[in-house]
C-alpha positions as CSV (number, residue, x, y, z in Angstrom):
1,X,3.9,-14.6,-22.0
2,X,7.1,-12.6,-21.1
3,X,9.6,-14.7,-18.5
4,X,10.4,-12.1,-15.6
5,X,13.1,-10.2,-14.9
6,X,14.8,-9.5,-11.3
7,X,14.2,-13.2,-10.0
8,X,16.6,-16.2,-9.1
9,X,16.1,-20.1,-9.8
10,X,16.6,-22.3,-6.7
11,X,16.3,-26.0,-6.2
12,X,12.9,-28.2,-6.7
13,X,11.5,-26.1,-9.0
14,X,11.2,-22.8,-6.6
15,X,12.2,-19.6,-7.5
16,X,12.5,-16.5,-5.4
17,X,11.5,-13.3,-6.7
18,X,14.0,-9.7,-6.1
19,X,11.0,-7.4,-7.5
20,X,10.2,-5.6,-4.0
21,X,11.7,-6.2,-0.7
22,X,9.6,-9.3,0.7
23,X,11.8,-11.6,-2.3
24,X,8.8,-14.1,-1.8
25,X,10.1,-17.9,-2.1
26,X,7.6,-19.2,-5.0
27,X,6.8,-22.8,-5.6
28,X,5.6,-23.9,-9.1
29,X,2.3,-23.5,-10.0
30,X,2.3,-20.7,-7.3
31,X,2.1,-16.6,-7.1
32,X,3.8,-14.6,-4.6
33,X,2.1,-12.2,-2.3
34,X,1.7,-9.9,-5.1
35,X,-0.3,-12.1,-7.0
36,X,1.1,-11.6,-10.3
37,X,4.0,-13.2,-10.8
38,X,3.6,-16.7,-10.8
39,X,6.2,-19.7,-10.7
40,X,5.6,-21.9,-13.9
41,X,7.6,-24.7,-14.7
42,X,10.5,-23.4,-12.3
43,X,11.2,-19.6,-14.8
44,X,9.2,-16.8,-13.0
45,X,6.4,-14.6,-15.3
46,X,4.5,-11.7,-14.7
47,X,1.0,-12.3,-15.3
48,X,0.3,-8.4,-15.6
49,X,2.7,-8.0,-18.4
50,X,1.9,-5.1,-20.8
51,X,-1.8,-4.6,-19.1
52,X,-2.0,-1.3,-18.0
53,X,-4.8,-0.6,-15.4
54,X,-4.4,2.5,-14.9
55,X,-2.3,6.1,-15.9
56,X,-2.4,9.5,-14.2
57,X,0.3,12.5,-14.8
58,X,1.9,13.2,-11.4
59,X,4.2,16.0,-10.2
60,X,7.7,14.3,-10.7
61,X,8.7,15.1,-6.6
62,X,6.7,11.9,-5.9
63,X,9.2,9.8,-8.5
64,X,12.9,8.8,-7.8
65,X,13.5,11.2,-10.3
66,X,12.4,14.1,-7.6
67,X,15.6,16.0,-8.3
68,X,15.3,16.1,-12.1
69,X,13.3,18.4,-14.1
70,X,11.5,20.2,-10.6
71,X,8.4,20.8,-10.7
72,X,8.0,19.1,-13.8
73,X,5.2,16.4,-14.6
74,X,5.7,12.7,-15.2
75,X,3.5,10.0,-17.0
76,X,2.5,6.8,-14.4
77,X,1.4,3.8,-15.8
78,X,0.4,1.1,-13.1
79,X,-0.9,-2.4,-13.4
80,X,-2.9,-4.8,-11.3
81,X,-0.9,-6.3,-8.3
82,X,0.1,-4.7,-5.3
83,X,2.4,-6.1,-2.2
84,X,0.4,-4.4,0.5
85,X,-2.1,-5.8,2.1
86,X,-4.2,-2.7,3.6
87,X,-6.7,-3.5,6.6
88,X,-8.6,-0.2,6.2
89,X,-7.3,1.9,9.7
90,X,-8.2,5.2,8.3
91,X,-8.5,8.9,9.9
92,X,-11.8,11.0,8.6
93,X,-10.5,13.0,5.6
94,X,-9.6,9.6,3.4
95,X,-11.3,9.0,0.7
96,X,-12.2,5.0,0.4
97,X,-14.3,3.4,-2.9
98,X,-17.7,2.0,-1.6
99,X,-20.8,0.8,-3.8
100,X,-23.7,1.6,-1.9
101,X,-27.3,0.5,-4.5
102,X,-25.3,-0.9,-6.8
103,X,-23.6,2.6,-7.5
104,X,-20.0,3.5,-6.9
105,X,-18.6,6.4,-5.3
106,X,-15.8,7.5,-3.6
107,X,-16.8,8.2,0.0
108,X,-14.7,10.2,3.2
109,X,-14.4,8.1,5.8
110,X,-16.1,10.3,8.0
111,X,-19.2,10.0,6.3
112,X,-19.5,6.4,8.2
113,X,-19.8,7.8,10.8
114,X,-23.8,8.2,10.7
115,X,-24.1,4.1,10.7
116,X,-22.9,4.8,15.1
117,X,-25.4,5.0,17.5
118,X,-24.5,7.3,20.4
119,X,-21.6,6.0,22.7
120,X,-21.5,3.0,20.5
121,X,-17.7,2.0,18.5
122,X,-18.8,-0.8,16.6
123,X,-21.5,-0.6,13.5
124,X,-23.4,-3.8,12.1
125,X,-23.8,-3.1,8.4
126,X,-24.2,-7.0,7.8
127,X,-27.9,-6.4,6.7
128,X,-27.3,-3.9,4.1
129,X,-25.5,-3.6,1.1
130,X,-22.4,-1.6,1.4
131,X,-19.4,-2.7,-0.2
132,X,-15.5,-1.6,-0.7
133,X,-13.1,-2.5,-2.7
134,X,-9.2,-4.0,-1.6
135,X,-6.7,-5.9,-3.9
136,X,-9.2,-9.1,-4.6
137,X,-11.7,-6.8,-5.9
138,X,-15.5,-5.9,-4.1
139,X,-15.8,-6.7,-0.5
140,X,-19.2,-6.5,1.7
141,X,-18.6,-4.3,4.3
142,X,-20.1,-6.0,7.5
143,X,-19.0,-4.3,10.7
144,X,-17.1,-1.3,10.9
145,X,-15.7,0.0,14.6
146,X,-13.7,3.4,15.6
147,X,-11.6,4.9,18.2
148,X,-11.0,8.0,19.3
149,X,-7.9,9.3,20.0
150,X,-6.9,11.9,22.3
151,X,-3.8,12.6,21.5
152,X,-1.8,14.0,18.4
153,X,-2.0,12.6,15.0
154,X,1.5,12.8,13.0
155,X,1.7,13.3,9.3
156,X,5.3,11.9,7.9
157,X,6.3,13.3,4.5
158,X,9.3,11.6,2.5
159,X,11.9,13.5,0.4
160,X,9.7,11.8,-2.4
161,X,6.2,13.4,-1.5
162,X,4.9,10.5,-0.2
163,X,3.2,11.2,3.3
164,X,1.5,8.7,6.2
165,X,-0.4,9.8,9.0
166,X,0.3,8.0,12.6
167,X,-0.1,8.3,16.2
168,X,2.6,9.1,18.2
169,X,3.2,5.6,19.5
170,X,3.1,3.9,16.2
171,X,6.3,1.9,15.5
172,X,8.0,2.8,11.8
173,X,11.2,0.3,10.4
174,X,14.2,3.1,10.1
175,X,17.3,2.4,8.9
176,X,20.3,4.4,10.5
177,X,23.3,6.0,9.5
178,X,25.0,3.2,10.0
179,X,22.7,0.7,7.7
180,X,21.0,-0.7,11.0
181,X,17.3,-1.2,10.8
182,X,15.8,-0.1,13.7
183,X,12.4,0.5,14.9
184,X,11.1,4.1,15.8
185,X,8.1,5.1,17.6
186,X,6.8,7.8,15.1
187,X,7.9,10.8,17.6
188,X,11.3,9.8,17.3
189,X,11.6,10.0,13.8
190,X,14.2,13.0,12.8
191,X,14.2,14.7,9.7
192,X,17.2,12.7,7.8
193,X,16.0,9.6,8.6
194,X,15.8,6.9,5.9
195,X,12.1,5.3,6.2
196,X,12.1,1.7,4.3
197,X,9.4,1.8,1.8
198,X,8.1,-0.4,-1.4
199,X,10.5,0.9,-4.2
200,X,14.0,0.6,-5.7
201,X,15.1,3.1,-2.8
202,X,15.1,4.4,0.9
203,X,12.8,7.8,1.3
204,X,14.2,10.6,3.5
205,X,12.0,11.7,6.2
C-alpha cells in the first residue's frame, strides 16, 4: 500500500486530507467522504491505488489542459471513489443504469415515466424488481416521484465542457472578481463567472 499524497498530520492520530475541496478531517481507522482514502495508523492511503475502473478517450476541451493541443484527444483513467453524493433529480433525456430481470441497461429517464398513473407524481415500484446503481453499488429502486415544471430549464456550460442543467431559481456557489464566494440564482450567472467545481481549478461559465 502507497501512503497518500496532498494530506496533512494533525493531533490524536487524525489527519485531514487536501485532495478535493471538502479537506475531510479523518480519524484512524476511518475513510473520508470519498471512501477511499482511509486514515491508518495516523499517515493517510488511498485504498484505490493503481486500480483502474475505468478508461475512455475524451476530447481534451473537457481537461484543464482545454487550451493545449485543441481539438485534440486525451486518455482518462478513473478509479472507484467519488466525493459527490448524487440524489437522482434528473430531467427526461439522462441516461441512468437500472437492472430490470436481472439484466442491465442503461435507461432515459423518461422511460419511467410509464410506472405514473394519470394525475398521480409519486410511483410505488416497492413490489418489483428494479434497481440502480449510485457510489455503494446496486440500489432497489422503491418509489420514484416527478414534478413538472413550467418554467425554463437552464443548461450551464464551463470553459471546460462540462455542462449542468437547472431551473432558474436554483442557487449555484460563484466566486467573484474579487475572490468572494457568493451564491447565484442560476439566471444571474454571467458569462465570466468562475463556478466552484470538484478539480484542481475554477471553471469559467
Amino acid at each position: 500500500m502507497r501512503e497518500a499524497m496532498l494530506y496533512e498530520q494533525l493531533d490524536d492520530d487524525k489527519v485531514r486530507c487536501n485532495l478535493c475541496a471538502r479537506r475531510c478531517v479523518i480519524p484512524k481507522g476511518s475513510v473520508g467522504f470519498c471512501r477511499v482514502r482511509k486514515n491508518i495508523d495516523g499517515k493517510l492511503y488511498p485504498l484505490n491505488y493503481a486500480k483502474a475502473c475505468s478508461a475512455i478517450v475524451d476530447p481534451i476541451g473537457k481537461k484543464p489542459l482545454s487550451h493545449f493541443h485543441p481539438g485534440a484527444l486525451v486518455m482518462s483513467i478513473a478509479t472507484v471513489g467519488c466525493n459527490f453524493r448524487c440524489q437522482f433529480c434528473l430531467d427526461g433525456n439522462d441516461m441512468i443504469p437500472v437492472i430490470r430481470d436481472g439484466e442491465f441497461s442503461f435507461a432515459h429517464a423518461r422511460e419511467l415515466d410509464t410506472f405514473f398513473g394519470d394525475k398521480c407524481d409519486l410511483a410505488d415500484l416497492s413490489r418489483m424488481e428494479i434497481y440502480t446503481m449510485n457510489h455503494t453499488g446496486p440500489k432497489r429502486i422503491l418509489y420514484i416521484s416527478r414534478r413538472r415544471h413550467d418554467g425554463s430549464v437552464l443548461e450551464i456550460v464551463t470553459e471546460r465542457g462540462r455542462s449542468v442543467k437547472l431551473t432558474e431559481d436554483h442557487k449555484v456557489p460563484i466566486v467573484d472578481e474579487h475572490g468572494r464566494l457568493l451564491e447565484k440564482r442560476a439566471t444571474e450567472i454571467n458569462v465570466g463567472d468562475k463556478l466552484i467545481v470538484f478539480s484542481a481549478r475554477l471553471d469559467a461559465v
